[in-house]
Amino acid sequence: MTELVAFLSTGKGTWGHVNRLLQGMSGEKWEKIYLLTNDFGIQNFKAEEGVELIELTTKNLDELSNEIQTKLKEKITGMEIAVNFVSGDGREHMALVSALIKMGLGFRLVGLNKEDNVIEF
Protein backbone atom coordinates (compact mmCIF):
# COMPACT_ATOMS: atom_id res chain seq x y z
CA MET A 1 0.00 0.00 0.00
CA THR A 2 1.01 3.58 -0.54
CA GLU A 3 0.90 6.73 1.53
CA LEU A 4 -0.95 9.68 -0.02
CA VAL A 5 -0.05 13.36 0.40
CA ALA A 6 -2.35 16.01 -1.04
CA PHE A 7 -3.19 19.65 -0.53
CA LEU A 8 -6.62 20.60 0.72
CA SER A 9 -6.55 24.23 -0.26
CA THR A 10 -8.15 26.66 -2.68
CA GLY A 11 -9.91 26.02 -5.94
CA LYS A 12 -13.57 25.50 -6.75
CA GLY A 13 -14.51 21.82 -6.56
CA THR A 14 -11.07 20.65 -5.47
CA TRP A 15 -12.21 19.47 -2.03
CA GLY A 16 -14.65 17.08 -3.71
CA HIS A 17 -11.87 15.72 -5.93
CA VAL A 18 -9.62 15.17 -2.91
CA ASN A 19 -12.45 13.55 -0.95
CA ARG A 20 -13.13 11.06 -3.77
CA LEU A 21 -9.39 10.40 -4.08
CA LEU A 22 -9.32 9.22 -0.47
CA GLN A 23 -11.12 6.02 -1.49
CA GLY A 24 -7.83 4.59 -2.77
CA MET A 25 -6.39 2.95 -5.86
CA SER A 26 -8.18 0.00 -7.45
CA GLY A 27 -10.31 -0.36 -4.34
CA GLU A 28 -7.21 -0.70 -2.18
CA LYS A 29 -7.09 1.76 0.68
CA TRP A 30 -4.16 4.09 1.16
CA GLU A 31 -1.79 3.06 3.92
CA LYS A 32 -1.85 6.58 5.37
CA ILE A 33 -3.30 9.86 4.14
CA TYR A 34 -1.86 13.29 4.91
CA LEU A 35 -3.76 16.38 3.79
CA LEU A 36 -1.83 19.63 3.92
CA THR A 37 -4.18 22.51 4.67
CA ASN A 38 -4.68 25.82 6.43
CA ASP A 39 -6.79 26.82 9.44
CA PHE A 40 -9.92 26.99 7.25
CA GLY A 41 -9.39 23.38 6.13
CA ILE A 42 -8.78 22.23 9.70
CA GLN A 43 -12.04 23.86 10.82
CA ASN A 44 -14.24 22.85 7.88
CA PHE A 45 -13.09 19.55 6.34
CA LYS A 46 -14.66 16.45 7.86
CA ALA A 47 -11.79 13.99 7.79
CA GLU A 48 -12.55 10.29 7.68
CA GLU A 49 -10.77 7.82 9.91
CA GLY A 50 -7.17 7.36 8.78
CA VAL A 51 -6.90 10.88 7.34
CA GLU A 52 -4.52 13.25 9.10
CA LEU A 53 -4.92 16.97 8.52
CA ILE A 54 -1.63 18.86 8.78
CA GLU A 55 -1.99 22.59 9.29
CA LEU A 56 0.47 24.81 7.45
CA THR A 57 0.93 28.36 8.66
CA THR A 58 3.75 29.89 6.61
CA LYS A 59 3.21 31.89 3.45
CA ASN A 60 6.80 32.38 2.22
CA LEU A 61 7.87 29.71 -0.33
CA ASP A 62 11.14 28.57 1.28
CA GLU A 63 9.66 28.64 4.79
CA LEU A 64 6.63 26.68 3.56
CA SER A 65 8.92 24.03 2.07
CA ASN A 66 10.77 23.75 5.38
CA GLU A 67 7.50 23.57 7.33
CA ILE A 68 6.20 20.77 5.09
CA GLN A 69 9.47 18.86 5.41
CA THR A 70 9.47 19.21 9.20
CA LYS A 71 5.86 18.10 9.56
CA LEU A 72 6.07 15.16 7.13
CA LYS A 73 9.52 13.70 7.86
CA GLU A 74 8.45 11.91 11.05
CA LYS A 75 5.23 10.62 9.46
CA ILE A 76 6.23 9.18 6.07
CA THR A 77 7.48 5.62 6.47
CA GLY A 78 8.13 4.54 2.88
CA MET A 79 10.57 5.70 0.22
CA GLU A 80 7.86 6.55 -2.31
CA ILE A 81 4.49 8.23 -1.89
CA ALA A 82 1.51 9.21 -4.03
CA VAL A 83 0.93 12.96 -4.49
CA ASN A 84 -2.08 14.86 -5.79
CA PHE A 85 -1.90 18.50 -6.91
CA VAL A 86 -5.54 19.21 -7.85
CA SER A 87 -6.12 21.40 -4.80
CA GLY A 88 -3.79 24.26 -3.96
CA ASP A 89 -1.72 26.74 -5.90
CA GLY A 90 1.62 26.68 -7.66
CA ARG A 91 3.49 28.07 -4.66
CA GLU A 92 2.16 25.29 -2.43
CA HIS A 93 2.95 22.65 -5.05
CA MET A 94 6.52 23.94 -5.48
CA ALA A 95 7.02 23.89 -1.71
CA LEU A 96 5.80 20.29 -1.49
CA VAL A 97 8.01 19.07 -4.35
CA SER A 98 10.98 20.85 -2.78
CA ALA A 99 10.28 19.24 0.60
CA LEU A 100 9.92 15.75 -0.91
CA ILE A 101 13.20 16.11 -2.82
CA LYS A 102 15.00 17.29 0.33
CA MET A 103 13.58 14.26 2.16
CA GLY A 104 14.88 11.93 -0.57
CA LEU A 105 11.41 10.59 -1.38
CA GLY A 106 10.20 9.39 -4.72
CA PHE A 107 6.64 10.23 -5.66
CA ARG A 108 3.96 9.25 -8.15
CA LEU A 109 1.32 11.71 -9.30
CA VAL A 110 -2.24 10.47 -8.85
CA GLY A 111 -5.65 11.85 -9.77
CA LEU A 112 -9.13 10.81 -10.83
CA ASN A 113 -10.40 9.91 -14.29
CA LYS A 114 -13.96 10.58 -15.57
CA GLU A 115 -15.24 7.48 -13.77
CA ASP A 116 -13.71 8.69 -10.46
CA ASN A 117 -11.12 5.91 -10.49
CA VAL A 118 -7.70 6.76 -9.12
CA ILE A 119 -5.07 6.79 -11.86
CA GLU A 120 -1.34 7.42 -11.95
CA PHE A 121 0.32 9.93 -14.24
PDB file of N, CA and C in Angstrom, residues 15-107:
ATOM      1  N   TRP A  15     -11.999  20.272  -3.237  1.00  0.00           N
ATOM      2  CA  TRP A  15     -12.209  19.469  -2.035  1.00  0.00           C
ATOM      3  C   TRP A  15     -12.959  18.185  -2.381  1.00  0.00           C
ATOM      4  N   GLY A  16     -13.916  18.269  -3.289  1.00  0.00           N
ATOM      5  CA  GLY A  16     -14.653  17.082  -3.714  1.00  0.00           C
ATOM      6  C   GLY A  16     -13.741  16.082  -4.402  1.00  0.00           C
ATOM      7  N   HIS A  17     -12.840  16.584  -5.247  1.00  0.00           N
ATOM      8  CA  HIS A  17     -11.872  15.717  -5.927  1.00  0.00           C
ATOM      9  C   HIS A  17     -11.005  15.005  -4.890  1.00  0.00           C
ATOM     10  N   VAL A  18     -10.477  15.763  -3.941  1.00  0.00           N
ATOM     11  CA  VAL A  18      -9.615  15.170  -2.908  1.00  0.00           C
ATOM     12  C   VAL A  18     -10.404  14.149  -2.099  1.00  0.00           C
ATOM     13  N   ASN A  19     -11.629  14.464  -1.740  1.00  0.00           N
ATOM     14  CA  ASN A  19     -12.446  13.548  -0.947  1.00  0.00           C
ATOM     15  C   ASN A  19     -12.672  12.230  -1.684  1.00  0.00           C
ATOM     16  N   ARG A  20     -12.946  12.287  -2.989  1.00  0.00           N
ATOM     17  CA  ARG A  20     -13.127  11.059  -3.774  1.00  0.00           C
ATOM     18  C   ARG A  20     -11.807  10.297  -3.915  1.00  0.00           C
ATOM     19  N   LEU A  21     -10.714  11.012  -3.970  1.00  0.00           N
ATOM     20  CA  LEU A  21      -9.391  10.396  -4.082  1.00  0.00           C
ATOM     21  C   LEU A  21      -9.056   9.557  -2.848  1.00  0.00           C
ATOM     22  N   LEU A  22      -9.614   9.919  -1.716  1.00  0.00           N
ATOM     23  CA  LEU A  22      -9.315   9.222  -0.468  1.00  0.00           C
ATOM     24  C   LEU A  22      -9.762   7.764  -0.479  1.00  0.00           C
ATOM     25  N   GLN A  23     -10.611   7.394  -1.430  1.00  0.00           N
ATOM     26  CA  GLN A  23     -11.118   6.022  -1.488  1.00  0.00           C
ATOM     27  C   GLN A  23     -10.039   5.013  -1.879  1.00  0.00           C
ATOM     28  N   GLY A  24      -8.946   5.479  -2.474  1.00  0.00           N
ATOM     29  CA  GLY A  24      -7.830   4.591  -2.769  1.00  0.00           C
ATOM     30  C   GLY A  24      -7.724   4.171  -4.221  1.00  0.00           C
ATOM     31  N   MET A  25      -6.667   3.420  -4.501  1.00  0.00           N
ATOM     32  CA  MET A  25      -6.385   2.950  -5.858  1.00  0.00           C
ATOM     33  C   MET A  25      -6.912   1.539  -6.041  1.00  0.00           C
ATOM     34  N   SER A  26      -7.655   1.325  -7.104  1.00  0.00           N
ATOM     35  CA  SER A  26      -8.179  -0.003  -7.453  1.00  0.00           C
ATOM     36  C   SER A  26      -8.890  -0.650  -6.269  1.00  0.00           C
ATOM     37  N   GLY A  27      -9.597   0.160  -5.487  1.00  0.00           N
ATOM     38  CA  GLY A  27     -10.314  -0.360  -4.336  1.00  0.00           C
ATOM     39  C   GLY A  27      -9.437  -0.612  -3.127  1.00  0.00           C
ATOM     40  N   GLU A  28      -8.133  -0.492  -3.291  1.00  0.00           N
ATOM     41  CA  GLU A  28      -7.211  -0.703  -2.179  1.00  0.00           C
ATOM     42  C   GLU A  28      -7.048   0.612  -1.428  1.00  0.00           C
ATOM     43  N   LYS A  29      -7.196   0.552  -0.128  1.00  0.00           N
ATOM     44  CA  LYS A  29      -7.092   1.761   0.684  1.00  0.00           C
ATOM     45  C   LYS A  29      -5.644   2.232   0.759  1.00  0.00           C
ATOM     46  N   TRP A  30      -5.496   3.529   0.938  1.00  0.00           N
ATOM     47  CA  TRP A  30      -4.165   4.092   1.164  1.00  0.00           C
ATOM     48  C   TRP A  30      -3.670   3.638   2.529  1.00  0.00           C
ATOM     49  N   GLU A  31      -2.372   3.440   2.632  1.00  0.00           N
ATOM     50  CA  GLU A  31      -1.791   3.056   3.921  1.00  0.00           C
ATOM     51  C   GLU A  31      -2.000   4.178   4.933  1.00  0.00           C
ATOM     52  N   LYS A  32      -1.647   5.383   4.542  1.00  0.00           N
ATOM     53  CA  LYS A  32      -1.847   6.575   5.366  1.00  0.00           C
ATOM     54  C   LYS A  32      -2.170   7.726   4.424  1.00  0.00           C
ATOM     55  N   ILE A  33      -2.933   8.691   4.937  1.00  0.00           N
ATOM     56  CA  ILE A  33      -3.304   9.860   4.138  1.00  0.00           C
ATOM     57  C   ILE A  33      -2.974  11.113   4.927  1.00  0.00           C
ATOM     58  N   TYR A  34      -2.215  12.003   4.298  1.00  0.00           N
ATOM     59  CA  TYR A  34      -1.864  13.286   4.907  1.00  0.00           C
ATOM     60  C   TYR A  34      -2.372  14.397   4.005  1.00  0.00           C
ATOM     61  N   LEU A  35      -3.250  15.236   4.538  1.00  0.00           N
ATOM     62  CA  LEU A  35      -3.763  16.377   3.793  1.00  0.00           C
ATOM     63  C   LEU A  35      -3.171  17.648   4.367  1.00  0.00           C
ATOM     64  N   LEU A  36      -2.455  18.377   3.528  1.00  0.00           N
ATOM     65  CA  LEU A  36      -1.831  19.635   3.923  1.00  0.00           C
ATOM     66  C   LEU A  36      -2.850  20.744   3.710  1.00  0.00           C
ATOM     67  N   THR A  37      -3.123  21.517   4.757  1.00  0.00           N
ATOM     68  CA  THR A  37      -4.184  22.507   4.673  1.00  0.00           C
ATOM     69  C   THR A  37      -3.879  23.710   5.557  1.00  0.00           C
ATOM     70  N   ASN A  38      -4.808  24.642   5.570  1.00  0.00           N
ATOM     71  CA  ASN A  38      -4.682  25.825   6.426  1.00  0.00           C
ATOM     72  C   ASN A  38      -5.727  25.737   7.539  1.00  0.00           C
ATOM     73  N   ASP A  39      -5.846  26.808   8.325  1.00  0.00           N
ATOM     74  CA  ASP A  39      -6.795  26.822   9.437  1.00  0.00           C
ATOM     75  C   ASP A  39      -8.226  26.593   8.948  1.00  0.00           C
ATOM     76  N   PHE A  40      -8.583  27.171   7.797  1.00  0.00           N
ATOM     77  CA  PHE A  40      -9.925  26.992   7.246  1.00  0.00           C
ATOM     78  C   PHE A  40     -10.203  25.514   6.972  1.00  0.00           C
ATOM     79  N   GLY A  41      -9.236  24.811   6.399  1.00  0.00           N
ATOM     80  CA  GLY A  41      -9.393  23.384   6.132  1.00  0.00           C
ATOM     81  C   GLY A  41      -9.514  22.570   7.407  1.00  0.00           C
ATOM     82  N   ILE A  42      -8.722  22.926   8.410  1.00  0.00           N
ATOM     83  CA  ILE A  42      -8.782  22.231   9.700  1.00  0.00           C
ATOM     84  C   ILE A  42     -10.183  22.365  10.290  1.00  0.00           C
ATOM     85  N   GLN A  43     -10.735  23.571  10.214  1.00  0.00           N
ATOM     86  CA  GLN A  43     -12.038  23.855  10.819  1.00  0.00           C
ATOM     87  C   GLN A  43     -13.213  23.281  10.022  1.00  0.00           C
ATOM     88  N   ASN A  44     -13.080  23.146   8.716  1.00  0.00           N
ATOM     89  CA  ASN A  44     -14.243  22.849   7.879  1.00  0.00           C
ATOM     90  C   ASN A  44     -14.246  21.506   7.156  1.00  0.00           C
ATOM     91  N   PHE A  45     -13.114  20.832   7.040  1.00  0.00           N
ATOM     92  CA  PHE A  45     -13.089  19.548   6.342  1.00  0.00           C
ATOM     93  C   PHE A  45     -13.368  18.436   7.336  1.00  0.00           C
ATOM     94  N   LYS A  46     -14.311  17.590   7.002  1.00  0.00           N
ATOM     95  CA  LYS A  46     -14.664  16.454   7.859  1.00  0.00           C
ATOM     96  C   LYS A  46     -13.828  15.256   7.434  1.00  0.00           C
ATOM     97  N   ALA A  47     -12.729  15.057   8.139  1.00  0.00           N
ATOM     98  CA  ALA A  47     -11.793  13.987   7.787  1.00  0.00           C
ATOM     99  C   ALA A  47     -12.319  12.629   8.237  1.00  0.00           C
ATOM    100  N   GLU A  48     -12.198  11.664   7.356  1.00  0.00           N
ATOM    101  CA  GLU A  48     -12.551  10.286   7.679  1.00  0.00           C
ATOM    102  C   GLU A  48     -11.462   9.687   8.563  1.00  0.00           C
ATOM    103  N   GLU A  49     -11.768   8.532   9.121  1.00  0.00           N
ATOM    104  CA  GLU A  49     -10.773   7.818   9.908  1.00  0.00           C
ATOM    105  C   GLU A  49      -9.580   7.491   9.016  1.00  0.00           C
ATOM    106  N   GLY A  50      -8.384   7.650   9.536  1.00  0.00           N
ATOM    107  CA  GLY A  50      -7.175   7.362   8.779  1.00  0.00           C
ATOM    108  C   GLY A  50      -6.638   8.532   7.986  1.00  0.00           C
ATOM    109  N   VAL A  51      -7.339   9.672   8.043  1.00  0.00           N
ATOM    110  CA  VAL A  51      -6.897  10.877   7.345  1.00  0.00           C
ATOM    111  C   VAL A  51      -6.358  11.856   8.375  1.00  0.00           C
ATOM    112  N   GLU A  52      -5.119  12.276   8.187  1.00  0.00           N
ATOM    113  CA  GLU A  52      -4.517  13.246   9.101  1.00  0.00           C
ATOM    114  C   GLU A  52      -4.406  14.600   8.409  1.00  0.00           C
ATOM    115  N   LEU A  53      -5.024  15.598   9.018  1.00  0.00           N
ATOM    116  CA  LEU A  53      -4.917  16.967   8.519  1.00  0.00           C
ATOM    117  C   LEU A  53      -3.686  17.607   9.140  1.00  0.00           C
ATOM    118  N   ILE A  54      -2.842  18.191   8.309  1.00  0.00           N
ATOM    119  CA  ILE A  54      -1.627  18.856   8.779  1.00  0.00           C
ATOM    120  C   ILE A  54      -1.758  20.331   8.451  1.00  0.00           C
ATOM    121  N   GLU A  55      -1.811  21.154   9.495  1.00  0.00           N
ATOM    122  CA  GLU A  55      -1.986  22.590   9.295  1.00  0.00           C
ATOM    123  C   GLU A  55      -0.660  23.254   8.944  1.00  0.00           C
ATOM    124  N   LEU A  56      -0.689  24.026   7.877  1.00  0.00           N
ATOM    125  CA  LEU A  56       0.470  24.807   7.450  1.00  0.00           C
ATOM    126  C   LEU A  56       0.170  26.273   7.725  1.00  0.00           C
ATOM    127  N   THR A  57       1.164  26.976   8.254  1.00  0.00           N
ATOM    128  CA  THR A  57       0.927  28.362   8.658  1.00  0.00           C
ATOM    129  C   THR A  57       1.776  29.371   7.904  1.00  0.00           C
ATOM    130  N   THR A  58       2.855  28.935   7.271  1.00  0.00           N
ATOM    131  CA  THR A  58       3.748  29.888   6.611  1.00  0.00           C
ATOM    132  C   THR A  58       3.277  30.224   5.208  1.00  0.00           C
ATOM    133  N   LYS A  59       3.604  31.420   4.782  1.00  0.00           N
ATOM    134  CA  LYS A  59       3.210  31.889   3.452  1.00  0.00           C
ATOM    135  C   LYS A  59       4.400  31.988   2.496  1.00  0.00           C
ATOM    136  N   ASN A  60       5.586  32.230   3.011  1.00  0.00           N
ATOM    137  CA  ASN A  60       6.803  32.377   2.221  1.00  0.00           C
ATOM    138  C   ASN A  60       7.191  31.018   1.630  1.00  0.00           C
ATOM    139  N   LEU A  61       7.606  30.973   0.369  1.00  0.00           N
ATOM    140  CA  LEU A  61       7.875  29.713  -0.329  1.00  0.00           C
ATOM    141  C   LEU A  61       8.928  28.851   0.363  1.00  0.00           C
ATOM    142  N   ASP A  62      10.089  29.406   0.675  1.00  0.00           N
ATOM    143  CA  ASP A  62      11.136  28.574   1.278  1.00  0.00           C
ATOM    144  C   ASP A  62      10.770  28.149   2.690  1.00  0.00           C
ATOM    145  N   GLU A  63      10.098  29.013   3.440  1.00  0.00           N
ATOM    146  CA  GLU A  63       9.659  28.641   4.785  1.00  0.00           C
ATOM    147  C   GLU A  63       8.569  27.574   4.724  1.00  0.00           C
ATOM    148  N   LEU A  64       7.691  27.671   3.731  1.00  0.00           N
ATOM    149  CA  LEU A  64       6.631  26.681   3.563  1.00  0.00           C
ATOM    150  C   LEU A  64       7.233  25.316   3.243  1.00  0.00           C
ATOM    151  N   SER A  65       8.233  25.278   2.389  1.00  0.00           N
ATOM    152  CA  SER A  65       8.918  24.027   2.071  1.00  0.00           C
ATOM    153  C   SER A  65       9.524  23.411   3.328  1.00  0.00           C
ATOM    154  N   ASN A  66      10.177  24.236   4.134  1.00  0.00           N
ATOM    155  CA  ASN A  66      10.772  23.747   5.382  1.00  0.00           C
ATOM    156  C   ASN A  66       9.706  23.261   6.357  1.00  0.00           C
ATOM    157  N   GLU A  67       8.583  23.978   6.433  1.00  0.00           N
ATOM    158  CA  GLU A  67       7.502  23.568   7.333  1.00  0.00           C
ATOM    159  C   GLU A  67       6.926  22.219   6.903  1.00  0.00           C
ATOM    160  N   ILE A  68       6.714  22.046   5.607  1.00  0.00           N
ATOM    161  CA  ILE A  68       6.197  20.769   5.095  1.00  0.00           C
ATOM    162  C   ILE A  68       7.176  19.643   5.407  1.00  0.00           C
ATOM    163  N   GLN A  69       8.448  19.879   5.146  1.00  0.00           N
ATOM    164  CA  GLN A  69       9.466  18.861   5.411  1.00  0.00           C
ATOM    165  C   GLN A  69       9.474  18.479   6.888  1.00  0.00           C
ATOM    166  N   THR A  70       9.458  19.463   7.760  1.00  0.00           N
ATOM    167  CA  THR A  70       9.475  19.211   9.202  1.00  0.00           C
ATOM    168  C   THR A  70       8.259  18.405   9.639  1.00  0.00           C
ATOM    169  N   LYS A  71       7.093  18.753   9.116  1.00  0.00           N
ATOM    170  CA  LYS A  71       5.859  18.101   9.558  1.00  0.00           C
ATOM    171  C   LYS A  71       5.646  16.725   8.934  1.00  0.00           C
ATOM    172  N   LEU A  72       6.245  16.459   7.775  1.00  0.00           N
ATOM    173  CA  LEU A  72       6.074  15.156   7.129  1.00  0.00           C
ATOM    174  C   LEU A  72       7.177  14.155   7.462  1.00  0.00           C
ATOM    175  N   LYS A  73       8.378  14.629   7.768  1.00  0.00           N
ATOM    176  CA  LYS A  73       9.517  13.700   7.860  1.00  0.00           C
ATOM    177  C   LYS A  73       9.356  12.627   8.927  1.00  0.00           C
ATOM    178  N   GLU A  74       8.649  12.912  10.004  1.00  0.00           N
ATOM    179  CA  GLU A  74       8.445  11.908  11.046  1.00  0.00           C
ATOM    180  C   GLU A  74       7.244  11.010  10.749  1.00  0.00           C
ATOM    181  N   LYS A  75       6.458  11.364   9.745  1.00  0.00           N
ATOM    182  CA  LYS A  75       5.233  10.623   9.457  1.00  0.00           C
ATOM    183  C   LYS A  75       5.378   9.634   8.302  1.00  0.00           C
ATOM    184  N   ILE A  76       6.079  10.020   7.254  1.00  0.00           N
ATOM    185  CA  ILE A  76       6.227   9.176   6.066  1.00  0.00           C
ATOM    186  C   ILE A  76       7.146   8.005   6.400  1.00  0.00           C
ATOM    187  N   THR A  77       6.674   6.791   6.125  1.00  0.00           N
ATOM    188  CA  THR A  77       7.476   5.616   6.469  1.00  0.00           C
ATOM    189  C   THR A  77       8.142   4.972   5.260  1.00  0.00           C
ATOM    190  N   GLY A  78       7.575   5.173   4.076  1.00  0.00           N
ATOM    191  CA  GLY A  78       8.127   4.545   2.881  1.00  0.00           C
ATOM    192  C   GLY A  78       9.134   5.430   2.175  1.00  0.00           C
ATOM    193  N   MET A  79       9.619   4.937   1.038  1.00  0.00           N
ATOM    194  CA  MET A  79      10.568   5.699   0.219  1.00  0.00           C
ATOM    195  C   MET A  79       9.890   6.341  -0.982  1.00  0.00           C
ATOM    196  N   GLU A  80       8.617   5.986  -1.200  1.00  0.00           N
ATOM    197  CA  GLU A  80       7.860   6.553  -2.312  1.00  0.00           C
ATOM    198  C   GLU A  80       6.429   6.778  -1.848  1.00  0.00           C
ATOM    199  N   ILE A  81       5.856   7.902  -2.265  1.00  0.00           N
ATOM    200  CA  ILE A  81       4.491   8.231  -1.892  1.00  0.00           C
ATOM    201  C   ILE A  81       3.693   8.604  -3.136  1.00  0.00           C
ATOM    202  N   ALA A  82       2.390   8.688  -2.983  1.00  0.00           N
ATOM    203  CA  ALA A  82       1.513   9.208  -4.031  1.00  0.00           C
ATOM    204  C   ALA A  82       1.210  10.660  -3.686  1.00  0.00           C
ATOM    205  N   VAL A  83       1.176  11.527  -4.703  1.00  0.00           N
ATOM    206  CA  VAL A  83       0.930  12.957  -4.491  1.00  0.00           C
ATOM    207  C   VAL A  83      -0.159  13.411  -5.455  1.00  0.00           C
ATOM    208  N   ASN A  84      -1.041  14.270  -4.953  1.00  0.00           N
ATOM    209  CA  ASN A  84      -2.083  14.858  -5.791  1.00  0.00           C
ATOM    210  C   ASN A  84      -1.996  16.369  -5.685  1.00  0.00           C
ATOM    211  N   PHE A  85      -2.027  17.043  -6.853  1.00  0.00           N
ATOM    212  CA  PHE A  85      -1.900  18.502  -6.912  1.00  0.00           C
ATOM    213  C   PHE A  85      -3.169  19.207  -7.384  1.00  0.00           C
ATOM    214  N   VAL A  86      -4.321  18.563  -7.347  1.00  0.00           N
ATOM    215  CA  VAL A  86      -5.537  19.208  -7.846  1.00  0.00           C
ATOM    216  C   VAL A  86      -5.909  20.413  -6.992  1.00  0.00           C
ATOM    217  N   SER A  87      -5.804  20.290  -5.691  1.00  0.00           N
ATOM    218  CA  SER A  87      -6.123  21.403  -4.801  1.00  0.00           C
ATOM    219  C   SER A  87      -4.841  22.156  -4.469  1.00  0.00           C
ATOM    220  N   GLY A  88      -4.949  23.448  -4.306  1.00  0.00           N
ATOM    221  CA  GLY A  88      -3.785  24.259  -3.959  1.00  0.00           C
ATOM    222  C   GLY A  88      -3.316  25.105  -5.119  1.00  0.00           C
ATOM    223  N   ASP A  89      -2.264  25.869  -4.856  1.00  0.00           N
ATOM    224  CA  ASP A  89      -1.724  26.744  -5.897  1.00  0.00           C
ATOM    225  C   ASP A  89      -0.283  26.362  -6.215  1.00  0.00           C
ATOM    226  N   GLY A  90       0.272  26.998  -7.207  1.00  0.00           N
ATOM    227  CA  GLY A  90       1.622  26.679  -7.657  1.00  0.00           C
ATOM    228  C   GLY A  90       2.675  26.829  -6.581  1.00  0.00           C
ATOM    229  N   ARG A  91       2.530  27.843  -5.746  1.00  0.00           N
ATOM    230  CA  ARG A  91       3.493  28.069  -4.663  1.00  0.00           C
ATOM    231  C   ARG A  91       3.478  26.889  -3.691  1.00  0.00           C
ATOM    232  N   GLU A  92       2.277  26.425  -3.342  1.00  0.00           N
ATOM    233  CA  GLU A  92       2.161  25.289  -2.431  1.00  0.00           C
ATOM    234  C   GLU A  92       2.731  24.026  -3.072  1.00  0.00           C
ATOM    235  N   HIS A  93       2.452  23.833  -4.347  1.00  0.00           N
ATOM    236  CA  HIS A  93       2.952  22.648  -5.046  1.00  0.00           C
ATOM    237  C   HIS A  93       4.475  22.658  -5.129  1.00  0.00           C
ATOM    238  N   MET A  94       5.054  23.825  -5.436  1.00  0.00           N
ATOM    239  CA  MET A  94       6.522  23.936  -5.482  1.00  0.00           C
ATOM    240  C   MET A  94       7.128  23.629  -4.119  1.00  0.00           C
ATOM    241  N   ALA A  95       6.512  24.132  -3.060  1.00  0.00           N
ATOM    242  CA  ALA A  95       7.021  23.890  -1.710  1.00  0.00           C
ATOM    243  C   ALA A  95       6.972  22.403  -1.370  1.00  0.00           C
ATOM    244  N   LEU A  96       5.906  21.719  -1.771  1.00  0.00           N
ATOM    245  CA  LEU A  96       5.798  20.289  -1.494  1.00  0.00           C
ATOM    246  C   LEU A  96       6.844  19.498  -2.270  1.00  0.00           C
ATOM    247  N   VAL A  97       7.000  19.773  -3.557  1.00  0.00           N
ATOM    248  CA  VAL A  97       8.013  19.066  -4.352  1.00  0.00           C
ATOM    249  C   VAL A  97       9.398  19.300  -3.759  1.00  0.00           C
ATOM    250  N   SER A  98       9.696  20.531  -3.394  1.00  0.00           N
ATOM    251  CA  SER A  98      10.985  20.849  -2.782  1.00  0.00           C
ATOM    252  C   SER A  98      11.196  20.046  -1.502  1.00  0.00           C
ATOM    253  N   ALA A  99      10.175  19.981  -0.656  1.00  0.00           N
ATOM    254  CA  ALA A  99      10.280  19.238   0.601  1.00  0.00           C
ATOM    255  C   ALA A  99      10.503  17.752   0.343  1.00  0.00           C
ATOM    256  N   LEU A 100       9.783  17.181  -0.616  1.00  0.00           N
ATOM    257  CA  LEU A 100       9.924  15.752  -0.913  1.00  0.00           C
ATOM    258  C   LEU A 100      11.314  15.432  -1.445  1.00  0.00           C
ATOM    259  N   ILE A 101      11.849  16.308  -2.294  1.00  0.00           N
ATOM    260  CA  ILE A 101      13.205  16.108  -2.817  1.00  0.00           C
ATOM    261  C   ILE A 101      14.218  16.177  -1.685  1.00  0.00           C
ATOM    262  N   LYS A 102      14.078  17.161  -0.809  1.00  0.00           N
ATOM    263  CA  LYS A 102      14.996  17.292   0.333  1.00  0.00           C
ATOM    264  C   LYS A 102      14.933  16.069   1.240  1.00  0.00           C
ATOM    265  N   MET A 103      13.754  15.442   1.320  1.00  0.00           N
ATOM    266  CA  MET A 103      13.581  14.256   2.156  1.00  0.00           C
ATOM    267  C   MET A 103      14.059  12.989   1.455  1.00  0.00           C
ATOM    268  N   GLY A 104      14.409  13.086   0.175  1.00  0.00           N
ATOM    269  CA  GLY A 104      14.882  11.932  -0.574  1.00  0.00           C
ATOM    270  C   GLY A 104      13.775  10.962  -0.962  1.00  0.00           C
ATOM    271  N   LEU A 105      12.542  11.452  -1.051  1.00  0.00           N
ATOM    272  CA  LEU A 105      11.409  10.593  -1.381  1.00  0.00           C
ATOM    273  C   LEU A 105      11.102  10.608  -2.872  1.00  0.00           C
ATOM    274  N   GLY A 106      10.749   9.461  -3.386  1.00  0.00           N
ATOM    275  CA  GLY A 106      10.200   9.390  -4.723  1.00  0.00           C
ATOM    276  C   GLY A 106       8.701   9.598  -4.626  1.00  0.00           C
ATOM    277  N   PHE A 107       8.087  10.057  -5.712  1.00  0.00           N
ATOM    278  CA  PHE A 107       6.638  10.230  -5.663  1.00  0.00           C
ATOM    279  C   PHE A 107       6.020   9.968  -7.023  1.00  0.00           C
TER     280      PHE A 107
END
